[in-house]
Coordinates of C-alpha atoms in Angstrom, one line a residue:
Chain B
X1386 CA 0.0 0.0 0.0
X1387 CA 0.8 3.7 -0.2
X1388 CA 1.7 3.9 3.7
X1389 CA 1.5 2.1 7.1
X1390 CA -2.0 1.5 7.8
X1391 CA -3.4 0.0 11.2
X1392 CA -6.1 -1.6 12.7
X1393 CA -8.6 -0.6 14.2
X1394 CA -8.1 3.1 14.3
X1395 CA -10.0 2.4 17.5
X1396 CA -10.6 -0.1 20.2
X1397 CA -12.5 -0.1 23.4
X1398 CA -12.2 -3.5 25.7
X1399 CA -13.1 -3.6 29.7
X1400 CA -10.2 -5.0 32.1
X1401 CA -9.0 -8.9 31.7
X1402 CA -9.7 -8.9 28.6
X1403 CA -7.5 -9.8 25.4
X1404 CA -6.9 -7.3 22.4
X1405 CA -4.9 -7.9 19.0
X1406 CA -3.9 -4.6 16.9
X1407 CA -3.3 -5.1 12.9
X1408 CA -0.1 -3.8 11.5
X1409 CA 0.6 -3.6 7.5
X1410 CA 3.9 -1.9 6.5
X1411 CA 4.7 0.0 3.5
X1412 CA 5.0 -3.1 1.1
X1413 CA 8.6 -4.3 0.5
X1414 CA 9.6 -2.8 4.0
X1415 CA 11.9 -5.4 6.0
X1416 CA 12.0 -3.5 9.0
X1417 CA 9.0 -3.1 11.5
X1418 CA 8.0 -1.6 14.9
X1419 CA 5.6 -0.8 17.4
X1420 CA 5.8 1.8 19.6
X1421 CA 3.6 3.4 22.8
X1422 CA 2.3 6.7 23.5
X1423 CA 0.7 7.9 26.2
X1424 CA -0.7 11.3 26.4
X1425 CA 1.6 13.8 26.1
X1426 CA 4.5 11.9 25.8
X1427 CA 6.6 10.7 22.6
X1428 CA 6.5 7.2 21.4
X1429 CA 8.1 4.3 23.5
X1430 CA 9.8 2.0 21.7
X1431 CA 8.2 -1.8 22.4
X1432 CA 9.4 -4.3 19.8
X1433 CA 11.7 -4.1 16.4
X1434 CA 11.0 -6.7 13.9
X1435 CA 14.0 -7.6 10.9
X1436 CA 11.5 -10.2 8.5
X1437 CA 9.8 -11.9 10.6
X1438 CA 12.0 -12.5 13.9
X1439 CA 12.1 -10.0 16.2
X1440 CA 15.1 -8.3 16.4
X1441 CA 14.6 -6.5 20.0
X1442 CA 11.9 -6.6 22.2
X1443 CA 13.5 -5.4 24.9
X1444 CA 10.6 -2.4 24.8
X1445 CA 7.7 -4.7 25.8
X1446 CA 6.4 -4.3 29.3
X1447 CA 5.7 -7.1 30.5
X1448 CA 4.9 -11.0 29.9
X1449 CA 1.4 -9.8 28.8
X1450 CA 2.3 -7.6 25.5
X1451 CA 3.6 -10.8 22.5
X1452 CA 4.1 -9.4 18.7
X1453 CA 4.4 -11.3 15.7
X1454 CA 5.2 -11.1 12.0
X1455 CA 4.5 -14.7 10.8
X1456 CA 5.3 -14.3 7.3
X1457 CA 7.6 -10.7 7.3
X1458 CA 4.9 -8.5 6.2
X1459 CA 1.9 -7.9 8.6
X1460 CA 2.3 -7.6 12.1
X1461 CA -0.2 -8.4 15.4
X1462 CA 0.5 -6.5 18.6
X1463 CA -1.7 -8.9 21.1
X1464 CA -2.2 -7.6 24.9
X1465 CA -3.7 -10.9 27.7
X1466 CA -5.0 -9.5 30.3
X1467 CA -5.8 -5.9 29.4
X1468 CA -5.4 -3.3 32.4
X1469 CA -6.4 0.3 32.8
X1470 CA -2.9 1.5 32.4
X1471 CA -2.3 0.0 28.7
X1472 CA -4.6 2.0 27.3
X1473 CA -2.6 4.5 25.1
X1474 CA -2.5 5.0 21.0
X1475 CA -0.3 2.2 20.1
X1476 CA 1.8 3.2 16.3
X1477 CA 3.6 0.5 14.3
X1478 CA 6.6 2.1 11.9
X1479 CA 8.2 0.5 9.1
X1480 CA 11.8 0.8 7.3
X1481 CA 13.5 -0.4 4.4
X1482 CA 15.9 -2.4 5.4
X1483 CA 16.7 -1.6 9.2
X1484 CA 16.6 1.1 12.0
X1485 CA 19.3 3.2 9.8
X1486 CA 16.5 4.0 7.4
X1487 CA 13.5 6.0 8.2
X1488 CA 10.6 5.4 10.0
X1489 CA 7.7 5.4 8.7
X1490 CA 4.5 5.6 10.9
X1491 CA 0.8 4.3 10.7
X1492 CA -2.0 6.7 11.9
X1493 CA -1.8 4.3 15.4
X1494 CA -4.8 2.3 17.6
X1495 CA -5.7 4.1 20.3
X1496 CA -6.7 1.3 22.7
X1497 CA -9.3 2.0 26.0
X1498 CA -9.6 0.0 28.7
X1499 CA -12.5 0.4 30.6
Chain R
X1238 CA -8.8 11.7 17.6
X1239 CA -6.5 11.7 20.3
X1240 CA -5.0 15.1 21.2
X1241 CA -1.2 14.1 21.4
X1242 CA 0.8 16.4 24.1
X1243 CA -1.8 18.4 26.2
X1244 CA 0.9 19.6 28.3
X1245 CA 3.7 20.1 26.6
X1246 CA 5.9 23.2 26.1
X1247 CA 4.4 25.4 23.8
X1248 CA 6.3 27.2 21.0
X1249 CA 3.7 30.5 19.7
X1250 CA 5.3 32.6 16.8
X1251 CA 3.3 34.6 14.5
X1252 CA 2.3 33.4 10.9
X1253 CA 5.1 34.3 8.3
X1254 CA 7.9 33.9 11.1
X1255 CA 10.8 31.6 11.4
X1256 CA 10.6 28.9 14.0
X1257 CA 13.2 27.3 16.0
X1258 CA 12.4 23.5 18.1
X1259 CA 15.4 23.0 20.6
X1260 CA 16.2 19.2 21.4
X1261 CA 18.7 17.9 23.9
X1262 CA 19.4 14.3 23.4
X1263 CA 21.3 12.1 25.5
X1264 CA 23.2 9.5 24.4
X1265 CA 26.8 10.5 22.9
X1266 CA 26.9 7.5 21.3
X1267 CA 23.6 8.5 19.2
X1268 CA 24.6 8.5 15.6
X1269 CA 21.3 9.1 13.5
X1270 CA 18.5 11.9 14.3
X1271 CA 15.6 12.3 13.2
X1272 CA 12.4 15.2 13.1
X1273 CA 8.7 13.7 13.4
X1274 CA 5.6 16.0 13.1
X1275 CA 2.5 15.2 14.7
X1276 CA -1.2 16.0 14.2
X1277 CA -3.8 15.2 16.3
X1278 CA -5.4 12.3 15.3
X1279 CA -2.4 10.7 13.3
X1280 CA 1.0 9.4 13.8
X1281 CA 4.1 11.2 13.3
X1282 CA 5.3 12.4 10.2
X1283 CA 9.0 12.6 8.8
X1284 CA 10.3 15.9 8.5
X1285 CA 14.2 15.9 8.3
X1286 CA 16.9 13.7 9.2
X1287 CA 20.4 14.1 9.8
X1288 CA 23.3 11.8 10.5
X1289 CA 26.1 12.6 13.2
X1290 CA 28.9 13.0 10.7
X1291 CA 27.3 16.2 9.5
X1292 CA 26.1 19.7 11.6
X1293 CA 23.4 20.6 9.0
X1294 CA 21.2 19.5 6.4
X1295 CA 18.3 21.6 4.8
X1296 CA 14.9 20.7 3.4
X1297 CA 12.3 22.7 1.8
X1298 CA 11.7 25.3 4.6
X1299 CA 13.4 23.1 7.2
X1300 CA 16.7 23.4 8.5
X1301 CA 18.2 20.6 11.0
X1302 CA 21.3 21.9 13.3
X1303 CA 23.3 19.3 15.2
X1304 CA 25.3 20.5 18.1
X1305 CA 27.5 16.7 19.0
X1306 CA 29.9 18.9 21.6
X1307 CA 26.8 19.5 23.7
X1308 CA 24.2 16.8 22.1
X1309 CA 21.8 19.8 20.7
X1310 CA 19.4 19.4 17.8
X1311 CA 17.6 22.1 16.3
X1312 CA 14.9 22.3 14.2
X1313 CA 14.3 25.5 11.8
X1314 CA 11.3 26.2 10.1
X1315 CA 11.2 29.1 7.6
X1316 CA 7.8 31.4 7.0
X1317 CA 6.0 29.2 9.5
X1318 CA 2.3 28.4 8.2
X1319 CA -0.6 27.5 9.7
X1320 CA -0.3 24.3 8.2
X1321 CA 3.1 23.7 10.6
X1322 CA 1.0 23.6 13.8
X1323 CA 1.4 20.5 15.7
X1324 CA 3.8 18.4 18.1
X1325 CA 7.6 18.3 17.4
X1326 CA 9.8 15.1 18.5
X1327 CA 13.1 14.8 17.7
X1328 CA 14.2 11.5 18.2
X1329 CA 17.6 9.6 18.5
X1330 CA 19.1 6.2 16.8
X1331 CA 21.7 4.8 19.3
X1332 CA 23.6 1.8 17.9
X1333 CA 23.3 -1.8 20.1
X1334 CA 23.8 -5.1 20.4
X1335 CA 20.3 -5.3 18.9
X1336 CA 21.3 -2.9 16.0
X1337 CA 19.3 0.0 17.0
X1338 CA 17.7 1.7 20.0
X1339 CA 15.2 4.4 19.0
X1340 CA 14.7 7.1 21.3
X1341 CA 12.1 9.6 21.2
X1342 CA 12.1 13.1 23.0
X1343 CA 9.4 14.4 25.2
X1344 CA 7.8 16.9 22.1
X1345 CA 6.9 20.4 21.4
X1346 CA 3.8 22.1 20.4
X1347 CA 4.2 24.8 17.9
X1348 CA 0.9 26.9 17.5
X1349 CA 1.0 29.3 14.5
X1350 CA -0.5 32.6 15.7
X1351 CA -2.8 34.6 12.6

């Protein structure tokens, strides 16, 4: 596609419960990631993805938060558990080839829980 | 959608002006920087990069500064428009073990004054 596109755009979910947000990079982009932002902050860097392993996830909370990226295009950010405090727009960015080239962001989820 | 940075410092110059972002980053060891804009609603947007083996590189109506003696970055935006308003991050590309460790900074709202 022309850019990153995510979704949903948005998601509402109550407490305990378990969430997956959609990721599709720019096509032919080898590098992706997803990021947090709360409100009024800048992103926060969760997990990098070279193909389909993940490169560095050394930004992901908890055991709760798992990404994948099955086949080296689309990527699922999936949260167990939900809890108030996760709630936050959640972007995913793609690159060419690795974190030397430039980002390139989707419009982000912003994910409530109630 | 979601307003991004309700409290963050606040940059106000007057239509037709020239605009200067500040950033302090802080990792020495940061070799790649980048400037994001951000609209409410959407993820950011790439403005300008710059690499740490150069101390300025110029877009169309952007300048980007880079200050390695006391890790400054600067971001100059000529005949600001009311189109430029929005949150500012610079962010910083450290390498790692990992490859790459992505840092943004905390943002800055310009508002474009009629």
């Amino acid at each position: 596609g022309a850019g990153v596109s995510q979704t949903p755009s948005n998601k509402v979910t109550e407490k305990g419960k378990y969430v997956e947000l959609r990721c599709d990079p720019i096509s032919g982009h080898t590098a992706l990631y997803w990021y947090r932002q709360s409100l009024g902050q800048g992103p926060e860097f969760l997990i990098y993805f070279q193909g389909t392993g993940a490169a560095d996830d050394s930004g992901l909370p908890n055991d709760r938060f798992f990404a994948v990226r099955p086949e080296g295009s689309v990527s699922t950010l999936k949260i167990q558990r939900t809890e108030r405090g996760d709630s936050a727009v959640y972007l995913c960015a793609s690159s060419l080839l690795s974190s030397s080239d430039t980002q390139y962001f989707g419009p982000g989820t912003r994910l409530t829980v109630l | 959608g979601e307003s991004v940075g309700l409290h963050l410092p606040t940059l106000s110059v007057q239509e037709g002006d020239n605009s200067i972002i500040n950033c302090a980053y802080s990792n020495s060891a940061s070799d790649y920087f980048i400037w994001y804009k951000q609209e409410s609603g959407k993820g950011p947007q790439f403005i300008i990069d710059i690499r740490s083996n150069m101390d300025k590189r110029q877009g169309q109506r952007v300048t980007v500064l880079l200050n390695k003696t006391v890790k400054h970055l600067s971001l100059q935006i000529a005949a600001t428009q009311p189109g430029d308003s929005a949150v500012y991050f610079c962010a910083e590309n450290t390498p790692d073990n990992y490859g790459q460790n992505f840092v943004f900074g905390p943002g800055t709202r310009l508002s474009v004054l009629p």
